[in-house]
Tab-separated table of C-alpha atoms in Angstrom:
chain	number	residue	atom	x	y	z
G	1	MET	CA	-339.511	124.144	-6.584
G	2	ASP	CA	-340.620	124.229	-10.223
G	3	PRO	CA	-344.152	123.057	-10.930
G	4	ILE	CA	-344.529	119.852	-12.916
G	5	ILE	CA	-347.214	119.176	-15.493
G	6	LEU	CA	-348.754	115.779	-14.769
G	7	ALA	CA	-350.018	114.136	-17.954
G	8	SER	CA	-352.498	111.933	-16.082
G	9	SER	CA	-355.912	112.135	-14.458
G	10	SER	CA	-355.030	109.477	-11.855
G	11	PRO	CA	-356.003	110.604	-8.342
G	12	ARG	CA	-353.385	108.205	-6.914
G	13	ARG	CA	-350.573	109.844	-8.900
G	14	GLN	CA	-351.796	113.254	-7.782
G	15	GLU	CA	-351.823	112.079	-4.143
G	16	ILE	CA	-348.235	110.835	-4.424
G	17	LEU	CA	-346.978	114.109	-5.923
G	18	THR	CA	-348.807	116.012	-3.181
G	19	SER	CA	-347.258	113.792	-0.479
G	20	LEU	CA	-343.807	114.545	-1.923
G	21	GLY	CA	-344.527	118.287	-1.818
G	22	ILE	CA	-344.160	118.656	-5.594
G	23	PRO	CA	-346.286	121.454	-7.065
G	24	PHE	CA	-348.126	120.279	-10.165
G	25	GLN	CA	-350.965	120.916	-12.541
G	26	VAL	CA	-352.862	118.284	-14.490
G	27	VAL	CA	-353.036	118.492	-18.274
G	28	LEU	CA	-354.771	115.515	-19.861
G	29	PRO	CA	-353.088	114.063	-22.943
G	30	ASP	CA	-355.176	113.527	-26.071
G	31	PHE	CA	-353.672	110.747	-28.186
G	32	ASP	CA	-354.337	107.297	-29.600
G	33	GLU	CA	-353.354	104.738	-26.941
G	34	LYS	CA	-352.894	101.937	-29.487
G	35	ILE	CA	-349.602	100.130	-28.985
G	36	PRO	CA	-347.722	99.445	-32.254
G	37	ASP	CA	-346.971	95.814	-33.067
G	38	ASP	CA	-343.207	96.415	-33.045
G	39	ILE	CA	-343.197	97.526	-29.374
G	40	GLU	CA	-342.072	94.771	-27.005
G	41	THR	CA	-344.736	93.850	-24.429
G	42	GLU	CA	-342.691	94.976	-21.417
G	43	ASP	CA	-341.901	98.305	-23.136
G	44	ALA	CA	-345.575	99.210	-23.703
G	45	PRO	CA	-346.100	101.277	-20.493
G	46	GLU	CA	-342.932	103.305	-21.109
G	47	TYR	CA	-344.004	103.889	-24.735
G	48	LEU	CA	-347.428	105.140	-23.605
G	49	ALA	CA	-345.881	107.359	-20.899
G	50	SER	CA	-343.660	108.980	-23.552
G	51	ARG	CA	-346.643	109.477	-25.851
G	52	LYS	CA	-348.533	111.202	-23.013
G	53	VAL	CA	-345.638	113.626	-22.485
G	54	SER	CA	-345.393	114.326	-26.216
G	55	ALA	CA	-349.161	114.877	-26.544
G	56	VAL	CA	-349.202	117.377	-23.667
G	57	ALA	CA	-346.107	119.215	-24.949
G	58	HIS	CA	-347.711	119.637	-28.381
G	59	ALA	CA	-351.046	120.726	-26.873
G	60	LEU	CA	-349.544	123.643	-24.937
G	61	SER	CA	-349.669	127.029	-26.646
G	62	SER	CA	-346.855	127.606	-29.107
G	63	GLY	CA	-344.051	129.669	-27.686
G	64	ALA	CA	-345.021	128.706	-24.132
G	65	GLU	CA	-342.125	127.836	-21.875
G	66	ILE	CA	-342.534	124.189	-20.878
G	67	PRO	CA	-340.721	123.369	-17.630
G	68	TRP	CA	-341.345	119.740	-16.606
G	69	ILE	CA	-343.852	117.172	-17.869
G	70	LEU	CA	-344.365	113.801	-16.203
G	71	GLY	CA	-346.111	110.928	-17.935
G	72	ALA	CA	-346.827	107.528	-16.398
G	73	ASP	CA	-348.652	104.418	-17.500
G	74	THR	CA	-349.288	101.257	-15.484
G	75	MET	CA	-350.136	97.848	-16.905
G	76	ILE	CA	-350.302	94.297	-15.632
G	77	LEU	CA	-348.338	91.546	-17.366
G	78	SER	CA	-349.314	87.937	-16.740
G	79	GLY	CA	-347.530	85.462	-18.965
G	80	LYS	CA	-347.434	87.279	-22.294
G	81	LYS	CA	-350.767	89.045	-21.791
G	82	LEU	CA	-351.071	92.739	-20.907
G	83	TYR	CA	-353.979	93.960	-18.788
G	84	GLY	CA	-355.033	97.576	-18.764
G	85	LYS	CA	-358.119	99.034	-17.101
G	86	PRO	CA	-361.273	96.916	-17.398
G	87	LYS	CA	-364.005	98.579	-19.434
G	88	ASP	CA	-366.879	97.117	-17.386
G	89	PRO	CA	-367.607	94.832	-14.392
G	90	ASP	CA	-367.677	91.702	-16.574
G	91	GLU	CA	-364.170	92.394	-17.835
G	92	ALA	CA	-363.015	93.120	-14.260
G	93	VAL	CA	-364.355	89.684	-13.215
G	94	ARG	CA	-362.514	88.067	-16.129
G	95	PHE	CA	-359.238	89.851	-15.296
G	96	LEU	CA	-359.369	88.853	-11.624
G	97	THR	CA	-360.367	85.282	-12.476
G	98	GLU	CA	-357.269	85.033	-14.691
G	99	LEU	CA	-354.945	86.721	-12.144
G	100	GLN	CA	-356.092	84.947	-8.942
G	101	GLY	CA	-353.788	82.285	-7.568
G	102	LYS	CA	-350.877	83.466	-9.716
G	103	THR	CA	-347.952	85.888	-9.721
G	104	HIS	CA	-347.999	88.722	-12.236
G	105	LYS	CA	-345.840	91.765	-12.944
G	106	VAL	CA	-346.968	95.352	-12.489
G	107	LEU	CA	-345.139	97.567	-14.971
G	108	THR	CA	-345.158	101.350	-14.670
G	109	GLY	CA	-343.453	103.285	-17.414
G	110	LEU	CA	-342.295	106.807	-16.586
G	111	ALA	CA	-341.331	109.621	-18.935
G	112	LEU	CA	-339.985	112.932	-17.604
G	113	TYR	CA	-339.481	115.920	-19.882
G	114	ASN	CA	-336.963	118.511	-18.723
G	115	GLY	CA	-337.787	121.795	-20.485
G	116	ASN	CA	-334.511	123.381	-19.435
G	117	ILE	CA	-332.478	121.064	-21.657
G	118	HIS	CA	-335.297	119.712	-23.891
G	119	TYR	CA	-334.666	116.132	-22.833
G	120	VAL	CA	-336.935	113.187	-22.036
G	121	SER	CA	-335.728	110.475	-19.647
G	122	ASN	CA	-337.535	107.147	-19.369
G	123	ARG	CA	-337.721	104.386	-16.802
G	124	THR	CA	-339.810	101.282	-16.122
G	125	ALA	CA	-340.488	99.983	-12.624
G	126	VAL	CA	-341.388	96.320	-12.151
G	127	THR	CA	-343.116	94.799	-9.119
G	128	LYS	CA	-344.229	91.184	-8.796
G	129	VAL	CA	-347.599	90.664	-7.124
G	130	THR	CA	-348.920	87.281	-6.025
G	131	PHE	CA	-352.652	86.835	-5.600
G	132	ALA	CA	-354.054	84.178	-3.301
G	133	LYS	CA	-356.651	81.890	-4.805
G	134	MET	CA	-360.030	83.619	-4.908
G	135	SER	CA	-363.446	82.018	-5.070
G	136	LYS	CA	-366.044	83.196	-7.568
G	137	GLU	CA	-367.965	84.717	-4.641
G	138	GLU	CA	-364.893	86.674	-3.521
G	139	ILE	CA	-364.256	87.965	-7.035
G	140	ASP	CA	-367.921	88.961	-7.479
G	141	TRP	CA	-367.885	90.704	-4.081
G	142	TYR	CA	-364.696	92.603	-4.864
G	143	VAL	CA	-365.966	93.758	-8.256
G	144	SER	CA	-369.269	94.847	-6.638
G	145	THR	CA	-367.303	97.344	-4.476
G	146	GLY	CA	-366.404	99.335	-7.604
G	147	GLU	CA	-362.694	99.445	-6.757
G	148	TRP	CA	-361.884	97.878	-10.124
G	149	HIS	CA	-362.934	101.037	-11.954
G	150	GLY	CA	-359.970	102.853	-13.530
G	151	ALA	CA	-357.405	100.392	-12.115
G	152	ALA	CA	-354.960	98.376	-14.212
G	153	GLY	CA	-355.803	94.694	-13.879
G	154	GLY	CA	-359.070	95.579	-12.161
G	155	TYR	CA	-357.755	95.961	-8.605
G	156	ARG	CA	-356.360	98.540	-6.185
G	157	ILE	CA	-353.640	97.251	-3.893
G	158	GLN	CA	-354.208	100.096	-1.424
G	159	GLY	CA	-357.846	99.128	-0.996
G	160	LEU	CA	-359.828	95.960	-0.387
G	161	ALA	CA	-357.735	93.989	-2.876
G	162	SER	CA	-355.061	93.851	-0.165
G	163	CYS	CA	-357.200	91.077	1.381
G	164	PHE	CA	-356.105	88.850	-1.505
G	165	ILE	CA	-352.493	89.949	-2.038
G	166	LYS	CA	-350.300	87.149	-0.719
G	167	LYS	CA	-346.913	88.625	-1.610
G	168	ILE	CA	-345.310	91.729	-3.142
G	169	ASP	CA	-341.791	91.669	-4.536
G	170	GLY	CA	-340.803	95.274	-5.242
G	171	THR	CA	-342.184	98.694	-4.407
G	172	SER	CA	-345.871	99.015	-3.541
G	173	SER	CA	-346.012	102.624	-4.854
G	174	ASN	CA	-345.395	101.171	-8.311
G	175	VAL	CA	-348.544	99.063	-7.965
G	176	VAL	CA	-350.465	102.181	-6.916
G	177	GLY	CA	-349.333	103.793	-10.186
G	178	LEU	CA	-346.316	106.009	-9.496
G	179	PRO	CA	-343.083	104.364	-8.282
G	180	ILE	CA	-341.636	106.863	-5.818
G	181	PHE	CA	-338.020	105.660	-5.834
G	182	GLU	CA	-337.764	105.669	-9.635
G	183	LEU	CA	-339.464	109.074	-9.860
G	184	TYR	CA	-337.153	110.575	-7.230
G	185	ASP	CA	-334.103	109.079	-8.932
G	186	MET	CA	-335.125	110.536	-12.310
G	187	LEU	CA	-335.805	113.970	-10.813
G	188	ARG	CA	-332.483	113.935	-8.967
G	189	GLU	CA	-330.599	112.975	-12.143
G	190	GLN	CA	-332.171	115.965	-13.905
G	191	GLY	CA	-331.250	118.389	-11.111
G	192	TYR	CA	-334.772	118.719	-9.697
G	193	SER	CA	-334.469	118.771	-5.911
G	194	LEU	CA	-337.197	117.920	-3.406
G	195	ILE	CA	-335.010	119.291	-0.617
G	196	LYS	CA	-336.132	122.815	0.142
């Protein structure tokens, strides 16, 4: 099985690749994560995933053979507002206060570069997540656990936030940050087999 370059520092994405038995190495992309005004809101994660792949491809030594590069970006969409990772506890409190008691979409954009044919395929996975109503005390308690750190929308579904998740419509691996079905489907389409 060919190794894949993962253009992400996310421990959750690394855990998922490991669970699938996919050999990988992490190369962190260095690029401006600003989203241009002409990009549709729901296309933003896929745009950023593609930019991560491009940044890593250009950072590798010239003449190097580049096999596979995987980029992923997860964002929360509530109404017309996108939520990334909170920068501090106060912003995490604000995010959760705005998300509690409502249904939002978790969008994960994927970009997969196939070095054999010099082709990038893209996909976006969408999962709807419904939060129960949360009191101020519950939000403050959750933020005090530190789980918000580095998580889109300020919560981790696989952790204590599951206490407040009333309903999930779609794949939970997408909410974790790497939708397994979509990833497998993309790999299979490109001739990358997980079957040894």
